[in-house]
Amino acid sequence: MKLSQSRVTEQGHVPLARFVIDWIQFLNEHGEWTQPRPDFATDEWLRDMYKHMVMTRVFDQKAIALQRTGQMGTYPSSLGQEAFATAIGIALQNEDVFVPYYRDHGTLLMRGYDMSDILAYWGGDERGSTTGPKQDLPLCVPIATQITHAAGAAAALKIKAQDNLVITTIGDGGTSKGDFFESLNVAGAWQLPLIVVVNNNQYAISVPREIQCGAKTLAQKAIGAGIHGVQVDGNDPMALYQALLEARQRIQQHKGATLIEAVTYRLGDHTTADDATRYRSNDEVKEAWLKDPVKRLQSLLASLNLWDEQREQDWQKQCAKSVDAAVKRYLAREPQQPAAMFDYLYEQWPEVMNEQLDLLIDKIDRMSSSH
């Protein structure tokens, strides 16, 4: 059979497979529609999204201030990630399982976490991980390990023939870890009810995205696992929400898992222990601020006459009041004893851990007696 020229590669081979990665965006950086307004984006929906995003930012600013003044431990800012967190928060249904990573403060707030609990967690108090829906997993600080947990939870849901699903999040750096690839592989092999959302904020701590991975998109990593992959504008909450809706629909139609790459930008440091000025320029950050998700949605609301300066001032005051009250509750907590860290690791205490616990208690006693 003679093949037409268009079906032959430059090397003279016959293509065995082709794939494309779709891109979703409704709202550009100027707050203007790039395609028709989706049905779910009612006036009320848009206002709620914006209010959640602003609340997340106000909370984040206060959390950083607490760390800077020695009242909290190292903290990973969510500045610039507000659309990412809020879209996931709205897409999650009550019975779904959420497996977060460490920058998901905005989503946790929408899952019912009290702000003071989130502050407590970053203040070293394990009780901060015990709120929220009982089926959700706590914040995960190790890189990419949460994806294996999410795949396991999704496998359990499938075995039990439950209709709910698992949504998990990860940074762009985490997609270079073996845990990530192994979990995606099992999600494809077992057709798991799993949605993996990558927060591609352009930096794995100090390593730029273009250095850490040679692929054109992170979403195409789904192809090798046999699952669906899509890239969205992560500063546009409607784009991510639309992708999550489609991913849920695919699971309901027994079409398996989805990998969503949300393209964002980390406007702040990686954590409060980081100094981003060492590895990126001020001009780059200024350019990123032009795509600020909060300002973008605010511009849209204003153009639709759904928001104005008075509403902005009133909501900012309400956010500040709520956050300040949460800070007071956090600071008023009785400090947790150091040995309590062992109380939250296992459902059933393994005897092999007794030695470590005894060593810690002994050290605490010696430190106390030396003062």
CSV table of C-alpha atoms in Angstrom, one decimal:
chain,number,residue,atom,x,y,z
A,1,MET,CA,0.0,0.0,0.0
A,2,LYS,CA,1.4,3.4,-0.9
A,3,LEU,CA,1.0,6.0,1.9
A,4,SER,CA,0.3,9.6,1.2
A,5,GLN,CA,3.0,12.1,2.1
A,6,SER,CA,0.9,13.5,4.9
A,7,ARG,CA,0.8,10.1,6.7
A,8,VAL,CA,4.5,9.7,6.8
A,9,THR,CA,6.8,11.3,9.3
A,10,GLU,CA,10.0,13.3,8.3
A,11,GLN,CA,12.0,10.1,9.1
A,12,GLY,CA,9.8,8.1,6.7
A,13,HIS,CA,8.0,6.2,9.4
A,14,VAL,CA,4.3,5.5,9.7
A,15,PRO,CA,2.8,7.3,12.8
A,16,LEU,CA,1.5,4.8,15.3
A,17,ALA,CA,-0.2,7.2,17.6
A,18,ARG,CA,-1.0,10.9,17.7
A,19,PHE,CA,-2.3,13.0,20.6
A,20,VAL,CA,-3.3,16.5,21.4
A,21,ILE,CA,-3.6,18.4,24.7
A,22,ASP,CA,-6.6,20.7,24.9
A,23,TRP,CA,-6.4,24.1,26.5
A,24,ILE,CA,-9.3,25.6,28.4
A,25,GLN,CA,-9.8,29.3,29.1
A,26,PHE,CA,-12.9,31.5,29.5
A,27,LEU,CA,-11.4,34.6,31.0
A,28,ASN,CA,-8.2,36.3,29.8
A,29,GLU,CA,-5.8,38.4,31.9
A,30,HIS,CA,-7.8,41.6,31.2
A,31,GLY,CA,-11.0,40.1,32.7
A,32,GLU,CA,-12.6,39.6,29.3
A,33,TRP,CA,-14.4,36.6,27.9
A,34,THR,CA,-12.4,34.5,25.4
A,35,GLN,CA,-15.4,32.3,24.6
A,36,PRO,CA,-19.1,32.3,25.5
A,37,ARG,CA,-20.0,32.5,29.2
A,38,PRO,CA,-20.5,28.9,30.5
A,39,ASP,CA,-24.0,28.1,32.0
A,40,PHE,CA,-22.7,27.4,35.5
A,41,ALA,CA,-21.1,30.8,35.8
A,42,THR,CA,-24.2,32.6,37.0
A,43,ASP,CA,-24.0,36.1,38.7
A,44,GLU,CA,-24.2,34.5,42.1
A,45,TRP,CA,-21.6,31.8,41.2
A,46,LEU,CA,-19.1,34.5,40.0
A,47,ARG,CA,-19.6,36.6,43.1
A,48,ASP,CA,-19.1,33.6,45.4
A,49,MET,CA,-16.0,32.6,43.6
A,50,TYR,CA,-14.5,36.1,44.0
A,51,LYS,CA,-15.4,36.3,47.7
A,52,HIS,CA,-13.8,33.0,48.4
A,53,MET,CA,-10.7,34.1,46.5
A,54,VAL,CA,-10.4,37.3,48.4
A,55,MET,CA,-10.9,35.6,51.8
A,56,THR,CA,-8.2,33.1,50.9
A,57,ARG,CA,-5.8,36.0,50.1
A,58,VAL,CA,-6.5,37.9,53.3
A,59,PHE,CA,-6.0,34.7,55.3
A,60,ASP,CA,-2.7,34.1,53.5
A,61,GLN,CA,-1.4,37.6,54.2
A,62,LYS,CA,-2.2,37.2,57.9
A,63,ALA,CA,-0.5,33.7,58.0
A,64,ILE,CA,2.7,35.1,56.6
A,65,ALA,CA,2.6,38.0,59.1
A,66,LEU,CA,2.2,35.4,62.0
A,67,GLN,CA,5.3,33.5,60.7
A,68,ARG,CA,7.3,36.7,60.3
A,69,THR,CA,6.6,37.7,63.9
A,70,GLY,CA,7.5,34.3,65.3
A,71,GLN,CA,4.0,33.2,66.1
A,72,MET,CA,3.8,30.4,63.6
A,73,GLY,CA,6.2,28.0,61.9
A,74,THR,CA,7.3,27.8,58.2
A,75,TYR,CA,4.4,28.5,56.0
A,76,PRO,CA,3.8,28.0,52.2
A,77,SER,CA,2.0,31.0,50.8
A,78,SER,CA,-1.0,30.5,48.4
A,79,LEU,CA,-0.5,34.0,46.9
A,80,GLY,CA,-1.6,33.7,43.2
A,81,GLN,CA,-3.2,30.3,43.7
A,82,GLU,CA,-6.6,31.6,44.7
A,83,ALA,CA,-8.5,30.6,41.6
A,84,PHE,CA,-6.9,27.1,41.7
A,85,ALA,CA,-8.0,26.5,45.3
A,86,THR,CA,-11.5,28.0,44.9
A,87,ALA,CA,-12.4,26.1,41.7
A,88,ILE,CA,-11.5,22.8,43.3
A,89,GLY,CA,-13.3,23.8,46.5
A,90,ILE,CA,-16.5,24.4,44.6
A,91,ALA,CA,-16.1,21.3,42.4
A,92,LEU,CA,-15.7,19.0,45.3
A,93,GLN,CA,-19.0,17.4,46.5
A,94,ASN,CA,-19.5,16.6,50.2
A,95,GLU,CA,-19.0,12.9,49.8
A,96,ASP,CA,-15.9,13.2,47.6
A,97,VAL,CA,-12.4,12.5,49.0
A,98,PHE,CA,-9.9,15.4,48.9
A,99,VAL,CA,-6.3,14.6,49.2
A,100,PRO,CA,-4.5,18.0,49.4
A,101,TYR,CA,-0.9,19.2,49.2
A,102,TYR,CA,0.6,21.9,51.3
A,103,ARG,CA,-0.6,25.0,49.4
A,104,ASP,CA,-4.4,24.2,49.4
A,105,HIS,CA,-5.5,26.6,52.2
A,106,GLY,CA,-8.3,28.1,50.1
A,107,THR,CA,-9.8,24.7,49.3
A,108,LEU,CA,-9.6,23.6,53.0
A,109,LEU,CA,-11.5,26.6,54.0
A,110,MET,CA,-14.3,25.6,51.6
A,111,ARG,CA,-14.2,22.1,52.9
A,112,GLY,CA,-15.2,23.4,56.3
A,113,TYR,CA,-11.8,23.9,58.0
A,114,ASP,CA,-11.7,26.6,60.6
A,115,MET,CA,-9.0,29.1,59.9
A,116,SER,CA,-7.6,28.6,63.4
A,117,ASP,CA,-7.1,24.9,62.7
A,118,ILE,CA,-5.0,25.7,59.5
A,119,LEU,CA,-2.9,28.1,61.5
A,120,ALA,CA,-2.5,25.5,64.3
A,121,TYR,CA,-1.2,23.0,61.8
A,122,TRP,CA,1.5,25.3,60.6
A,123,GLY,CA,2.1,26.2,64.2
A,124,GLY,CA,3.1,22.6,64.8
A,125,ASP,CA,-0.1,21.5,66.4
A,126,GLU,CA,-1.3,18.2,65.0
A,127,ARG,CA,-4.9,19.0,66.1
A,128,GLY,CA,-5.0,21.3,63.1
A,129,SER,CA,-5.2,18.3,60.8
A,130,THR,CA,-8.2,16.7,62.5
A,131,THR,CA,-11.0,18.9,61.1
A,132,GLY,CA,-12.8,18.9,57.8
A,133,PRO,CA,-14.7,16.0,56.2
A,134,LYS,CA,-13.7,12.8,57.9
A,135,GLN,CA,-12.9,11.1,54.6
A,136,ASP,CA,-10.5,13.8,53.5
A,137,LEU,CA,-6.7,13.3,54.1
A,138,PRO,CA,-4.6,15.9,56.0
A,139,LEU,CA,-2.2,18.3,54.3
A,140,CYS,CA,0.7,16.5,52.8
A,141,VAL,CA,4.1,18.2,53.0
A,142,PRO,CA,6.4,15.5,51.5
A,143,ILE,CA,6.6,15.8,47.7
A,144,ALA,CA,4.2,13.6,45.7
A,145,THR,CA,3.5,11.0,48.3
A,146,GLN,CA,-0.1,12.1,48.5
A,147,ILE,CA,-0.7,10.9,44.9
A,148,THR,CA,-0.1,7.3,46.0
A,149,HIS,CA,-2.6,7.8,48.9
A,150,ALA,CA,-5.1,9.3,46.5
A,151,ALA,CA,-4.8,6.4,44.1
A,152,GLY,CA,-5.2,4.0,47.0
A,153,ALA,CA,-8.4,5.8,48.2
A,154,ALA,CA,-9.7,5.8,44.6
A,155,ALA,CA,-9.1,2.0,44.4
A,156,ALA,CA,-11.0,1.6,47.6
A,157,LEU,CA,-14.0,3.5,46.2
A,158,LYS,CA,-14.0,1.4,43.1
A,159,ILE,CA,-13.8,-1.9,45.0
A,160,LYS,CA,-16.7,-0.7,47.2
A,161,ALA,CA,-18.6,0.4,44.1
A,162,GLN,CA,-19.2,3.8,45.5
A,163,ASP,CA,-20.2,6.7,43.3
A,164,ASN,CA,-17.9,9.4,44.8
A,165,LEU,CA,-14.5,10.2,43.6
A,166,VAL,CA,-11.0,11.4,44.7
A,167,ILE,CA,-9.5,14.7,43.8
A,168,THR,CA,-5.9,15.3,44.7
A,169,THR,CA,-3.4,18.1,44.0
A,170,ILE,CA,0.3,18.4,43.4
A,171,GLY,CA,2.8,21.0,42.4
A,172,ASP,CA,4.7,21.0,39.1
A,173,GLY,CA,7.9,19.7,40.8
A,174,GLY,CA,6.0,16.8,42.3
A,175,THR,CA,5.2,15.5,38.8
A,176,SER,CA,8.9,14.6,38.4
A,177,LYS,CA,8.7,12.1,41.2
A,178,GLY,CA,8.2,8.4,40.8
A,179,ASP,CA,5.2,8.4,43.2
A,180,PHE,CA,3.4,10.6,40.6
A,181,PHE,CA,4.1,8.3,37.6
A,182,GLU,CA,3.4,5.1,39.5
A,183,SER,CA,0.0,6.5,40.7
A,184,LEU,CA,-1.0,7.7,37.3
A,185,ASN,CA,-0.1,4.3,35.9
A,186,VAL,CA,-2.3,2.4,38.3
A,187,ALA,CA,-5.1,5.0,37.8
A,188,GLY,CA,-5.0,4.1,34.1
A,189,ALA,CA,-4.5,0.4,34.5
A,190,TRP,CA,-7.4,0.1,37.0
A,191,GLN,CA,-9.6,2.9,35.6
A,192,LEU,CA,-9.8,4.6,39.0
A,193,PRO,CA,-12.2,7.4,39.9
A,194,LEU,CA,-9.3,9.8,40.4
A,195,ILE,CA,-8.7,13.4,39.3
A,196,VAL,CA,-5.1,14.7,39.7
A,197,VAL,CA,-4.8,18.4,39.5
A,198,VAL,CA,-1.3,19.8,38.9
A,199,ASN,CA,-0.7,23.3,40.2
A,200,ASN,CA,1.9,24.4,37.7
A,201,ASN,CA,3.1,27.5,39.4
A,202,GLN,CA,6.3,27.5,37.3
A,203,TYR,CA,8.8,26.7,40.1
A,204,ALA,CA,9.7,23.5,42.0
A,205,ILE,CA,11.1,25.5,44.9
A,206,SER,CA,13.8,27.4,42.9
A,207,VAL,CA,13.9,25.2,39.8
A,208,PRO,CA,12.1,26.7,36.8
A,209,ARG,CA,9.5,24.6,35.1
A,210,GLU,CA,11.5,24.6,31.8
A,211,ILE,CA,14.5,23.0,33.5
A,212,GLN,CA,12.7,20.4,35.6
A,213,CYS,CA,10.8,18.8,32.6
A,214,GLY,CA,11.5,18.6,28.9
A,215,ALA,CA,7.8,18.0,28.0
A,216,LYS,CA,5.9,20.8,26.3
A,217,THR,CA,3.1,20.4,28.8
A,218,LEU,CA,2.7,18.5,32.1
A,219,ALA,CA,-0.7,17.4,31.1
A,220,GLN,CA,0.7,15.1,28.4
A,221,LYS,CA,2.2,12.9,31.1
A,222,ALA,CA,-1.3,11.5,31.3
A,223,ILE,CA,-0.9,9.9,27.8
A,224,GLY,CA,1.7,7.4,28.9
A,225,ALA,CA,-0.6,6.3,31.7
A,226,GLY,CA,-3.6,5.9,29.4
A,227,ILE,CA,-5.7,8.5,31.0
A,228,HIS,CA,-7.1,11.8,29.8
A,229,GLY,CA,-5.0,14.9,30.1
A,230,VAL,CA,-5.9,18.6,29.7
A,231,GLN,CA,-4.3,21.9,30.4
A,232,VAL,CA,-6.2,24.9,31.7
A,233,ASP,CA,-5.5,28.5,32.6
A,234,GLY,CA,-5.2,28.1,36.4
A,235,ASN,CA,-5.7,31.9,37.0
A,236,ASP,CA,-9.2,31.5,35.5
A,237,PRO,CA,-11.5,29.7,38.0
A,238,MET,CA,-14.0,28.9,35.3
A,239,ALA,CA,-11.5,27.1,33.1
A,240,LEU,CA,-10.4,24.8,36.0
A,241,TYR,CA,-14.0,24.3,37.1
A,242,GLN,CA,-15.0,23.3,33.6
A,243,ALA,CA,-12.2,20.8,33.4
A,244,LEU,CA,-13.2,19.3,36.8
A,245,LEU,CA,-16.8,19.0,35.6
A,246,GLU,CA,-15.7,17.1,32.5
A,247,ALA,CA,-13.4,14.9,34.5
A,248,ARG,CA,-16.2,14.0,36.9
A,249,GLN,CA,-18.4,13.2,33.9
A,250,ARG,CA,-15.7,10.9,32.5
A,251,ILE,CA,-15.6,9.0,35.7
A,252,GLN,CA,-19.3,8.7,35.8
A,253,GLN,CA,-19.2,7.3,32.3
A,254,HIS,CA,-16.6,4.8,33.3
A,255,LYS,CA,-13.9,6.4,31.2
A,256,GLY,CA,-11.4,6.6,34.0
A,257,ALA,CA,-9.1,9.1,35.6
A,258,THR,CA,-8.0,12.6,34.4
A,259,LEU,CA,-4.9,14.7,34.8
A,260,ILE,CA,-5.5,18.4,34.8
A,261,GLU,CA,-2.6,20.8,34.5
A,262,ALA,CA,-3.5,24.3,35.8
A,263,VAL,CA,-1.1,26.9,34.7
A,264,THR,CA,-0.6,29.5,37.4
A,265,TYR,CA,2.3,31.5,38.9
A,266,ARG,CA,3.6,31.5,42.5
A,267,LEU,CA,3.6,35.2,43.2
A,268,GLY,CA,5.2,34.8,46.6
A,269,ASP,CA,8.2,32.8,48.0
A,270,HIS,CA,8.0,29.0,47.9
A,271,THR,CA,7.7,29.1,51.7
A,272,THR,CA,8.5,31.6,54.4
A,273,ALA,CA,12.0,29.9,54.5
A,274,ASP,CA,12.6,30.8,50.9
A,275,ASP,CA,13.8,34.0,49.2
A,276,ALA,CA,12.5,33.9,45.6
A,277,THR,CA,14.5,37.0,44.6
A,278,ARG,CA,17.6,34.8,44.4
A,279,TYR,CA,16.3,32.9,41.4
A,280,ARG,CA,13.8,35.1,39.5
A,281,SER,CA,13.8,38.7,38.3
A,282,ASN,CA,11.5,41.5,39.5
A,283,ASP,CA,10.4,42.0,35.9
A,284,GLU,CA,9.2,38.4,35.7
A,285,VAL,CA,7.2,38.8,38.8
A,286,LYS,CA,5.7,42.1,37.7
A,287,GLU,CA,4.6,40.4,34.4
A,288,ALA,CA,3.0,37.6,36.4
A,289,TRP,CA,1.0,40.1,38.6
A,290,LEU,CA,-0.7,41.3,35.4
A,291,LYS,CA,-2.4,37.9,35.3
A,292,ASP,CA,-3.4,38.0,39.0
A,293,PRO,CA,-6.5,35.8,39.3
A,294,VAL,CA,-8.2,38.0,41.9
A,295,LYS,CA,-7.8,41.2,39.9
A,296,ARG,CA,-8.9,39.3,36.8
A,297,LEU,CA,-12.2,38.1,38.2
A,298,GLN,CA,-12.8,41.5,39.9
A,299,SER,CA,-12.5,43.2,36.5
A,300,LEU,CA,-15.1,40.8,35.1
A,301,LEU,CA,-17.5,41.4,38.0
A,302,ALA,CA,-17.1,45.2,37.6
A,303,SER,CA,-17.8,45.0,33.9
A,304,LEU,CA,-21.0,43.1,34.6
A,305,ASN,CA,-22.0,45.6,37.3
A,306,LEU,CA,-21.8,42.8,39.9
A,307,TRP,CA,-19.2,44.5,42.1
A,308,ASP,CA,-18.1,48.0,43.0
A,309,GLU,CA,-15.8,49.8,45.4
A,310,GLN,CA,-18.2,49.8,48.3
A,311,ARG,CA,-18.8,46.1,48.0
A,312,GLU,CA,-15.0,45.6,47.9
A,313,GLN,CA,-14.4,47.6,51.0
A,314,ASP,CA,-17.2,45.9,52.9
A,315,TRP,CA,-16.0,42.4,51.9
A,316,GLN,CA,-12.4,43.3,52.8
A,317,LYS,CA,-13.5,44.4,56.2
A,318,GLN,CA,-15.5,41.2,56.7
A,319,CYS,CA,-12.5,39.1,55.6
A,320,ALA,CA,-10.2,40.9,58.0
A,321,LYS,CA,-12.7,40.5,60.9
A,322,SER,CA,-13.0,36.7,60.3
A,323,VAL,CA,-9.3,36.2,60.0
A,324,ASP,CA,-8.5,38.3,63.1
A,325,ALA,CA,-11.0,36.3,65.1
A,326,ALA,CA,-9.4,33.1,63.9
A,327,VAL,CA,-5.9,34.3,64.9
A,328,LYS,CA,-7.2,35.1,68.4
A,329,ARG,CA,-8.6,31.5,68.7
A,330,TYR,CA,-5.3,30.1,67.4
A,331,LEU,CA,-3.1,32.1,69.8
A,332,ALA,CA,-5.4,31.3,72.7
A,333,ARG,CA,-4.9,27.5,72.3
A,334,GLU,CA,-3.1,25.6,75.0
A,335,PRO,CA,0.2,24.4,73.4
A,336,GLN,CA,0.3,20.7,72.5
A,337,GLN,CA,2.9,18.5,74.2
A,338,PRO,CA,5.7,17.4,71.8
A,339,ALA,CA,5.0,13.7,72.3
A,340,ALA,CA,1.5,14.3,70.9
A,341,MET,CA,3.0,14.1,67.4
A,342,PHE,CA,2.9,10.3,67.8
A,343,ASP,CA,-0.8,10.3,68.5
A,344,TYR,CA,-1.8,11.1,64.9
A,345,LEU,CA,0.4,8.7,62.9
A,346,TYR,CA,-1.3,5.4,63.3
A,347,GLU,CA,-4.8,4.1,63.9
A,348,GLN,CA,-3.3,1.2,65.8
A,349,TRP,CA,-0.1,1.9,67.8
A,350,PRO,CA,2.8,-0.3,66.5
A,351,GLU,CA,4.9,-1.6,69.4
A,352,VAL,CA,8.0,-1.0,67.3
A,353,MET,CA,7.5,2.7,67.8
A,354,ASN,CA,7.8,2.5,71.6
A,355,GLU,CA,11.6,3.0,71.6
A,356,GLN,CA,11.3,6.3,69.6
A,357,LEU,CA,8.5,7.5,71.9
A,358,ASP,CA,10.6,6.7,75.0
A,359,LEU,CA,13.6,8.5,73.6
A,360,LEU,CA,11.6,11.6,72.9
A,361,ILE,CA,10.0,11.6,76.3
A,362,ASP,CA,13.5,11.2,77.9
A,363,LYS,CA,14.9,14.0,75.9
A,364,ILE,CA,12.0,16.3,76.9
A,365,ASP,CA,12.5,15.5,80.5
A,366,ARG,CA,16.3,16.2,80.3
A,367,MET,CA,15.7,19.5,78.5
A,368,SER,CA,13.1,20.5,81.1
A,369,SER,CA,15.4,19.7,84.0
A,370,SER,CA,18.2,21.7,82.5
A,371,HIS,CA,16.3,24.9,82.7
